[in-house]
Amino acid sequence: MKMLITPWGNFRAWNEVTYHFDGRSERSATSLKLLVNSLEPDYVLLIVPDSLLDDREKELLLKGEPVTYETHINYIRESVKDFLSAQGLEEGRIEIFVLPGKGTFPPPRGVENGVTIRVEGEATDYFYAFLFELYKFFKNNSLFSDNDEIEVMLDLTHGLNFVPVLTYRALKEFFSLLANFRKVKFVAYNADPVVTGVTDSNINVVEEALLIPKISLERTLKDKRFFVKANHSELRRSCRENKLEELYILYGSLAFGLPLLLAEEALSIKRFYEELNEVLERCVSDCRRLTECTYEDGTFSVKRSGTFQDSVRVAVFAFSVLESLCSVVRLPEGEGVPFKTVKELHEAVFSRSPVVSYFIEKELHSLPNVFEQITSEWKLYNDYLANSDKQEQKELDDKRKDRAHPDKRNFFAHAGFERNVVELKRGSTGEILLRYRPDRKKTVKKFVREEMERFALSE
């Protein structure tokens, strides 16, 4: 599957030049036409900021007619469609996203009755909004369940201000996460600068790489209960959600290579996933609906009603993990996780990370040594090990003494299969089941939460 993503600035100011790429040439005001024809992507995502202003919208403002944020967005989208049509691009093949911008943009010099547009908000709102829209696009097009190789192509030719770097960052983080489940190739393009007097521009490959599976932990986990820091009372009510912390545990289980915890948390979160997904959808929708638009003294002001928090990113990534996980492994709904499922998780998810895979493989090789002893009752892994290990009595007594005290270092060193928290039993059909002992699950989650906070950079 091939996907081309391109962020744009003020496309109405661009001039036509002849673009060159891979032995082909195309005269156009944008590099997109040649790239679409040459690369033949399955999907094209075009991103523009809400800091643009359409001429038809200006006429309404100058007449004193009110313009809502939704109307503003629609005018921008229609303006993009008109431009694509003029360039000979099929609008139906291109998905247009109008995302949060920022800044003050006066009209060009010499323009009579011009309108200045001022957009107020945080630059990072663009990053979180783009991640959310990217996740929705994958979900709505059933792309999480498509296990084919992904080729992500980013054209940075027309990006403006902070948009290129935040687009690049969002794509790298999102697709490095998906690289845990499938092969992902990333290619970035950028054309030679087009300035006055330039008639030709070469499109260059500026980066090409296979993405390494990676989990991003560069933010702290404060404000875990909110998707949006709201300025509006109605938005504050709609954005509160107490289950967000569970997403951090699912996210952490993937980050730290904990297959049993990943399986258990995925099953748990799956039960309230749709509900939490609806909360996020509502927060984003309300944030847009409650954006204030005013026109006064020649300035059209767009003021956002809230600021997206890092919980949006964690939710998007956790939801993406859940969607991808369910496409590669069948998660059982009953009590306990079959050993077979744990092995499948290792192969489907963690085997692409050599270091993490090494620790998990070691545990999966050791666990079967106690299988012959396992009964139909839940029993601590440590009890089975104490029975099977041929050690001095003092060592056995020490193990028994430690049963009530799970060790954090051992927990991570043994890929979550810490002997004092993992229980095993034989299921009704003879399969070996594993789980975290219910009264110690809180300790397990505490270990993961503390390490996520320790590895995250302070804000």
PDB file of N, CA and C in Angstrom, residues 78-147:
ATOM      1  N   GLU A  78     -13.190  24.064  -0.518  1.00  0.00           N
ATOM      2  CA  GLU A  78     -13.658  24.310  -1.890  1.00  0.00           C
ATOM      3  C   GLU A  78     -12.588  25.018  -2.717  1.00  0.00           C
ATOM      4  N   SER A  79     -11.858  25.913  -2.063  1.00  0.00           N
ATOM      5  CA  SER A  79     -10.783  26.632  -2.755  1.00  0.00           C
ATOM      6  C   SER A  79      -9.680  25.655  -3.187  1.00  0.00           C
ATOM      7  N   VAL A  80      -9.366  24.683  -2.331  1.00  0.00           N
ATOM      8  CA  VAL A  80      -8.366  23.662  -2.666  1.00  0.00           C
ATOM      9  C   VAL A  80      -8.857  22.826  -3.841  1.00  0.00           C
ATOM     10  N   LYS A  81     -10.119  22.449  -3.821  1.00  0.00           N
ATOM     11  CA  LYS A  81     -10.692  21.645  -4.908  1.00  0.00           C
ATOM     12  C   LYS A  81     -10.610  22.391  -6.240  1.00  0.00           C
ATOM     13  N   ASP A  82     -10.914  23.689  -6.204  1.00  0.00           N
ATOM     14  CA  ASP A  82     -10.825  24.493  -7.434  1.00  0.00           C
ATOM     15  C   ASP A  82      -9.397  24.512  -7.964  1.00  0.00           C
ATOM     16  N   PHE A  83      -8.429  24.645  -7.048  1.00  0.00           N
ATOM     17  CA  PHE A  83      -7.024  24.675  -7.447  1.00  0.00           C
ATOM     18  C   PHE A  83      -6.597  23.329  -8.040  1.00  0.00           C
ATOM     19  N   LEU A  84      -6.997  22.242  -7.403  1.00  0.00           N
ATOM     20  CA  LEU A  84      -6.649  20.907  -7.909  1.00  0.00           C
ATOM     21  C   LEU A  84      -7.210  20.697  -9.307  1.00  0.00           C
ATOM     22  N   SER A  85      -8.452  21.139  -9.495  1.00  0.00           N
ATOM     23  CA  SER A  85      -9.089  20.996 -10.806  1.00  0.00           C
ATOM     24  C   SER A  85      -8.331  21.786 -11.874  1.00  0.00           C
ATOM     25  N   ALA A  86      -7.907  22.999 -11.509  1.00  0.00           N
ATOM     26  CA  ALA A  86      -7.164  23.844 -12.457  1.00  0.00           C
ATOM     27  C   ALA A  86      -5.812  23.227 -12.820  1.00  0.00           C
ATOM     28  N   GLN A  87      -5.271  22.396 -11.918  1.00  0.00           N
ATOM     29  CA  GLN A  87      -3.981  21.751 -12.168  1.00  0.00           C
ATOM     30  C   GLN A  87      -4.141  20.389 -12.862  1.00  0.00           C
ATOM     31  N   GLY A  88      -5.367  20.035 -13.145  1.00  0.00           N
ATOM     32  CA  GLY A  88      -5.610  18.757 -13.820  1.00  0.00           C
ATOM     33  C   GLY A  88      -5.494  17.555 -12.914  1.00  0.00           C
ATOM     34  N   LEU A  89      -5.696  17.757 -11.617  1.00  0.00           N
ATOM     35  CA  LEU A  89      -5.658  16.667 -10.653  1.00  0.00           C
ATOM     36  C   LEU A  89      -7.070  16.218 -10.304  1.00  0.00           C
ATOM     37  N   GLU A  90      -7.276  14.903 -10.226  1.00  0.00           N
ATOM     38  CA  GLU A  90      -8.595  14.373  -9.901  1.00  0.00           C
ATOM     39  C   GLU A  90      -8.851  14.554  -8.416  1.00  0.00           C
ATOM     40  N   GLU A  91      -9.799  15.414  -8.108  1.00  0.00           N
ATOM     41  CA  GLU A  91     -10.082  15.727  -6.708  1.00  0.00           C
ATOM     42  C   GLU A  91     -10.565  14.493  -5.940  1.00  0.00           C
ATOM     43  N   GLY A  92     -11.243  13.572  -6.609  1.00  0.00           N
ATOM     44  CA  GLY A  92     -11.770  12.377  -5.955  1.00  0.00           C
ATOM     45  C   GLY A  92     -10.702  11.457  -5.414  1.00  0.00           C
ATOM     46  N   ARG A  93      -9.495  11.546  -5.955  1.00  0.00           N
ATOM     47  CA  ARG A  93      -8.403  10.683  -5.510  1.00  0.00           C
ATOM     48  C   ARG A  93      -7.676  11.266  -4.301  1.00  0.00           C
ATOM     49  N   ILE A  94      -8.005  12.494  -3.936  1.00  0.00           N
ATOM     50  CA  ILE A  94      -7.226  13.210  -2.920  1.00  0.00           C
ATOM     51  C   ILE A  94      -8.097  13.537  -1.709  1.00  0.00           C
ATOM     52  N   GLU A  95      -7.633  13.153  -0.539  1.00  0.00           N
ATOM     53  CA  GLU A  95      -8.330  13.462   0.712  1.00  0.00           C
ATOM     54  C   GLU A  95      -7.776  14.770   1.258  1.00  0.00           C
ATOM     55  N   ILE A  96      -8.662  15.760   1.465  1.00  0.00           N
ATOM     56  CA  ILE A  96      -8.231  17.083   1.915  1.00  0.00           C
ATOM     57  C   ILE A  96      -8.498  17.240   3.413  1.00  0.00           C
ATOM     58  N   PHE A  97      -7.458  17.622   4.168  1.00  0.00           N
ATOM     59  CA  PHE A  97      -7.597  17.886   5.589  1.00  0.00           C
ATOM     60  C   PHE A  97      -7.284  19.355   5.854  1.00  0.00           C
ATOM     61  N   VAL A  98      -8.230  20.053   6.489  1.00  0.00           N
ATOM     62  CA  VAL A  98      -7.993  21.434   6.921  1.00  0.00           C
ATOM     63  C   VAL A  98      -7.739  21.376   8.424  1.00  0.00           C
ATOM     64  N   LEU A  99      -6.505  21.673   8.839  1.00  0.00           N
ATOM     65  CA  LEU A  99      -6.094  21.479  10.223  1.00  0.00           C
ATOM     66  C   LEU A  99      -5.678  22.799  10.875  1.00  0.00           C
ATOM     67  N   PRO A 100      -5.589  22.804  12.214  1.00  0.00           N
ATOM     68  CA  PRO A 100      -5.305  24.051  12.933  1.00  0.00           C
ATOM     69  C   PRO A 100      -3.990  24.711  12.538  1.00  0.00           C
ATOM     70  N   GLY A 101      -4.080  25.993  12.182  1.00  0.00           N
ATOM     71  CA  GLY A 101      -2.893  26.791  11.892  1.00  0.00           C
ATOM     72  C   GLY A 101      -2.656  27.757  13.026  1.00  0.00           C
ATOM     73  N   LYS A 102      -1.797  28.733  12.781  1.00  0.00           N
ATOM     74  CA  LYS A 102      -1.492  29.729  13.819  1.00  0.00           C
ATOM     75  C   LYS A 102      -0.771  30.896  13.163  1.00  0.00           C
ATOM     76  N   GLY A 103      -1.094  32.117  13.597  1.00  0.00           N
ATOM     77  CA  GLY A 103      -0.375  33.286  13.095  1.00  0.00           C
ATOM     78  C   GLY A 103      -1.294  34.355  12.539  1.00  0.00           C
ATOM     79  N   THR A 104      -0.691  35.497  12.186  1.00  0.00           N
ATOM     80  CA  THR A 104      -1.425  36.620  11.604  1.00  0.00           C
ATOM     81  C   THR A 104      -0.934  36.841  10.182  1.00  0.00           C
ATOM     82  N   PHE A 105      -1.883  36.906   9.233  1.00  0.00           N
ATOM     83  CA  PHE A 105      -1.528  37.005   7.819  1.00  0.00           C
ATOM     84  C   PHE A 105      -2.301  38.160   7.172  1.00  0.00           C
ATOM     85  N   PRO A 106      -1.606  39.285   6.947  1.00  0.00           N
ATOM     86  CA  PRO A 106      -2.261  40.436   6.305  1.00  0.00           C
ATOM     87  C   PRO A 106      -2.437  40.187   4.811  1.00  0.00           C
ATOM     88  N   PRO A 107      -3.282  40.968   4.165  1.00  0.00           N
ATOM     89  CA  PRO A 107      -3.469  40.798   2.712  1.00  0.00           C
ATOM     90  C   PRO A 107      -2.225  41.267   1.956  1.00  0.00           C
ATOM     91  N   PRO A 108      -2.036  40.835   0.725  1.00  0.00           N
ATOM     92  CA  PRO A 108      -0.876  41.274  -0.080  1.00  0.00           C
ATOM     93  C   PRO A 108      -0.890  42.798  -0.238  1.00  0.00           C
ATOM     94  N   ARG A 109       0.279  43.374  -0.389  1.00  0.00           N
ATOM     95  CA  ARG A 109       0.384  44.823  -0.572  1.00  0.00           C
ATOM     96  C   ARG A 109      -0.362  45.259  -1.819  1.00  0.00           C
ATOM     97  N   GLY A 110      -1.000  46.407  -1.717  1.00  0.00           N
ATOM     98  CA  GLY A 110      -1.688  46.970  -2.873  1.00  0.00           C
ATOM     99  C   GLY A 110      -3.098  46.463  -3.073  1.00  0.00           C
ATOM    100  N   VAL A 111      -3.529  45.493  -2.261  1.00  0.00           N
ATOM    101  CA  VAL A 111      -4.888  44.945  -2.392  1.00  0.00           C
ATOM    102  C   VAL A 111      -5.861  45.849  -1.640  1.00  0.00           C
ATOM    103  N   GLU A 112      -6.845  46.359  -2.379  1.00  0.00           N
ATOM    104  CA  GLU A 112      -7.861  47.207  -1.746  1.00  0.00           C
ATOM    105  C   GLU A 112      -8.896  46.344  -1.044  1.00  0.00           C
ATOM    106  N   ASN A 113      -9.412  46.855   0.075  1.00  0.00           N
ATOM    107  CA  ASN A 113     -10.413  46.125   0.850  1.00  0.00           C
ATOM    108  C   ASN A 113      -9.938  44.719   1.215  1.00  0.00           C
ATOM    109  N   GLY A 114      -8.663  44.618   1.529  1.00  0.00           N
ATOM    110  CA  GLY A 114      -8.115  43.322   1.928  1.00  0.00           C
ATOM    111  C   GLY A 114      -8.534  42.948   3.340  1.00  0.00           C
ATOM    112  N   VAL A 115      -8.393  41.680   3.658  1.00  0.00           N
ATOM    113  CA  VAL A 115      -8.756  41.181   4.990  1.00  0.00           C
ATOM    114  C   VAL A 115      -7.556  40.459   5.600  1.00  0.00           C
ATOM    115  N   THR A 116      -7.253  40.809   6.826  1.00  0.00           N
ATOM    116  CA  THR A 116      -6.210  40.106   7.584  1.00  0.00           C
ATOM    117  C   THR A 116      -6.850  38.937   8.318  1.00  0.00           C
ATOM    118  N   ILE A 117      -6.181  37.795   8.341  1.00  0.00           N
ATOM    119  CA  ILE A 117      -6.684  36.670   9.132  1.00  0.00           C
ATOM    120  C   ILE A 117      -5.717  36.394  10.273  1.00  0.00           C
ATOM    121  N   ARG A 118      -6.283  36.252  11.465  1.00  0.00           N
ATOM    122  CA  ARG A 118      -5.475  35.958  12.651  1.00  0.00           C
ATOM    123  C   ARG A 118      -6.027  34.686  13.298  1.00  0.00           C
ATOM    124  N   VAL A 119      -5.152  33.677  13.448  1.00  0.00           N
ATOM    125  CA  VAL A 119      -5.552  32.413  14.066  1.00  0.00           C
ATOM    126  C   VAL A 119      -4.813  32.260  15.384  1.00  0.00           C
ATOM    127  N   GLU A 120      -5.565  32.098  16.475  1.00  0.00           N
ATOM    128  CA  GLU A 120      -4.988  31.980  17.813  1.00  0.00           C
ATOM    129  C   GLU A 120      -5.110  30.543  18.315  1.00  0.00           C
ATOM    130  N   GLY A 121      -4.025  30.051  18.876  1.00  0.00           N
ATOM    131  CA  GLY A 121      -3.993  28.694  19.406  1.00  0.00           C
ATOM    132  C   GLY A 121      -2.556  28.244  19.513  1.00  0.00           C
ATOM    133  N   GLU A 122      -2.351  26.996  19.907  1.00  0.00           N
ATOM    134  CA  GLU A 122      -1.007  26.447  20.019  1.00  0.00           C
ATOM    135  C   GLU A 122      -0.601  25.764  18.715  1.00  0.00           C
ATOM    136  N   ALA A 123       0.681  25.893  18.355  1.00  0.00           N
ATOM    137  CA  ALA A 123       1.179  25.237  17.142  1.00  0.00           C
ATOM    138  C   ALA A 123       1.020  23.725  17.228  1.00  0.00           C
ATOM    139  N   THR A 124       1.144  23.163  18.438  1.00  0.00           N
ATOM    140  CA  THR A 124       1.039  21.713  18.608  1.00  0.00           C
ATOM    141  C   THR A 124      -0.372  21.182  18.354  1.00  0.00           C
ATOM    142  N   ASP A 125      -1.370  22.076  18.319  1.00  0.00           N
ATOM    143  CA  ASP A 125      -2.733  21.625  17.982  1.00  0.00           C
ATOM    144  C   ASP A 125      -2.748  20.971  16.605  1.00  0.00           C
ATOM    145  N   TYR A 126      -1.909  21.486  15.709  1.00  0.00           N
ATOM    146  CA  TYR A 126      -1.810  20.895  14.370  1.00  0.00           C
ATOM    147  C   TYR A 126      -1.321  19.458  14.463  1.00  0.00           C
ATOM    148  N   PHE A 127      -0.278  19.225  15.262  1.00  0.00           N
ATOM    149  CA  PHE A 127       0.324  17.900  15.412  1.00  0.00           C
ATOM    150  C   PHE A 127      -0.705  16.884  15.906  1.00  0.00           C
ATOM    151  N   TYR A 128      -1.422  17.232  16.969  1.00  0.00           N
ATOM    152  CA  TYR A 128      -2.386  16.295  17.549  1.00  0.00           C
ATOM    153  C   TYR A 128      -3.598  16.087  16.632  1.00  0.00           C
ATOM    154  N   ALA A 129      -4.045  17.168  15.993  1.00  0.00           N
ATOM    155  CA  ALA A 129      -5.183  17.046  15.070  1.00  0.00           C
ATOM    156  C   ALA A 129      -4.820  16.154  13.880  1.00  0.00           C
ATOM    157  N   PHE A 130      -3.595  16.312  13.375  1.00  0.00           N
ATOM    158  CA  PHE A 130      -3.163  15.492  12.242  1.00  0.00           C
ATOM    159  C   PHE A 130      -3.072  14.015  12.637  1.00  0.00           C
ATOM    160  N   LEU A 131      -2.504  13.737  13.817  1.00  0.00           N
ATOM    161  CA  LEU A 131      -2.431  12.346  14.280  1.00  0.00           C
ATOM    162  C   LEU A 131      -3.815  11.734  14.382  1.00  0.00           C
ATOM    163  N   PHE A 132      -4.775  12.498  14.917  1.00  0.00           N
ATOM    164  CA  PHE A 132      -6.142  11.996  15.057  1.00  0.00           C
ATOM    165  C   PHE A 132      -6.761  11.719  13.695  1.00  0.00           C
ATOM    166  N   GLU A 133      -6.585  12.631  12.741  1.00  0.00           N
ATOM    167  CA  GLU A 133      -7.157  12.446  11.404  1.00  0.00           C
ATOM    168  C   GLU A 133      -6.488  11.275  10.677  1.00  0.00           C
ATOM    169  N   LEU A 134      -5.201  11.092  10.893  1.00  0.00           N
ATOM    170  CA  LEU A 134      -4.479   9.979  10.273  1.00  0.00           C
ATOM    171  C   LEU A 134      -5.008   8.652  10.810  1.00  0.00           C
ATOM    172  N   TYR A 135      -5.200   8.583  12.127  1.00  0.00           N
ATOM    173  CA  TYR A 135      -5.771   7.384  12.753  1.00  0.00           C
ATOM    174  C   TYR A 135      -7.173   7.099  12.201  1.00  0.00           C
ATOM    175  N   LYS A 136      -8.004   8.149  12.123  1.00  0.00           N
ATOM    176  CA  LYS A 136      -9.368   7.975  11.602  1.00  0.00           C
ATOM    177  C   LYS A 136      -9.361   7.487  10.158  1.00  0.00           C
ATOM    178  N   PHE A 137      -8.450   8.035   9.360  1.00  0.00           N
ATOM    179  CA  PHE A 137      -8.349   7.637   7.959  1.00  0.00           C
ATOM    180  C   PHE A 137      -8.002   6.157   7.856  1.00  0.00           C
ATOM    181  N   PHE A 138      -7.063   5.710   8.661  1.00  0.00           N
ATOM    182  CA  PHE A 138      -6.699   4.283   8.656  1.00  0.00           C
ATOM    183  C   PHE A 138      -7.872   3.425   9.093  1.00  0.00           C
ATOM    184  N   LYS A 139      -8.563   3.847  10.136  1.00  0.00           N
ATOM    185  CA  LYS A 139      -9.684   3.063  10.668  1.00  0.00           C
ATOM    186  C   LYS A 139     -10.838   3.010   9.670  1.00  0.00           C
ATOM    187  N   ASN A 140     -11.199   4.157   9.105  1.00  0.00           N
ATOM    188  CA  ASN A 140     -12.346   4.210   8.188  1.00  0.00           C
ATOM    189  C   ASN A 140     -12.091   3.465   6.890  1.00  0.00           C
ATOM    190  N   ASN A 141     -10.814   3.337   6.507  1.00  0.00           N
ATOM    191  CA  ASN A 141     -10.478   2.628   5.271  1.00  0.00           C
ATOM    192  C   ASN A 141      -9.951   1.210   5.524  1.00  0.00           C
ATOM    193  N   SER A 142     -10.152   0.739   6.770  1.00  0.00           N
ATOM    194  CA  SER A 142      -9.746  -0.631   7.160  1.00  0.00           C
ATOM    195  C   SER A 142      -8.278  -0.903   6.863  1.00  0.00           C
ATOM    196  N   LEU A 143      -7.423   0.097   7.048  1.00  0.00           N
ATOM    197  CA  LEU A 143      -6.006  -0.061   6.724  1.00  0.00           C
ATOM    198  C   LEU A 143      -5.217  -0.711   7.855  1.00  0.00           C
ATOM    199  N   PHE A 144      -5.769  -0.722   9.079  1.00  0.00           N
ATOM    200  CA  PHE A 144      -5.079  -1.415  10.165  1.00  0.00           C
ATOM    201  C   PHE A 144      -5.083  -2.927   9.936  1.00  0.00           C
ATOM    202  N   SER A 145      -6.115  -3.421   9.268  1.00  0.00           N
ATOM    203  CA  SER A 145      -6.227  -4.864   9.036  1.00  0.00           C
ATOM    204  C   SER A 145      -5.520  -5.317   7.764  1.00  0.00           C
ATOM    205  N   ASP A 146      -4.971  -4.361   7.005  1.00  0.00           N
ATOM    206  CA  ASP A 146      -4.207  -4.681   5.801  1.00  0.00           C
ATOM    207  C   ASP A 146      -2.749  -4.855   6.211  1.00  0.00           C
ATOM    208  N   ASN A 147      -2.256  -6.090   6.174  1.00  0.00           N
ATOM    209  CA  ASN A 147      -0.910  -6.364   6.687  1.00  0.00           C
ATOM    210  C   ASN A 147       0.181  -6.260   5.629  1.00  0.00           C
TER     211      ASN A 147
END
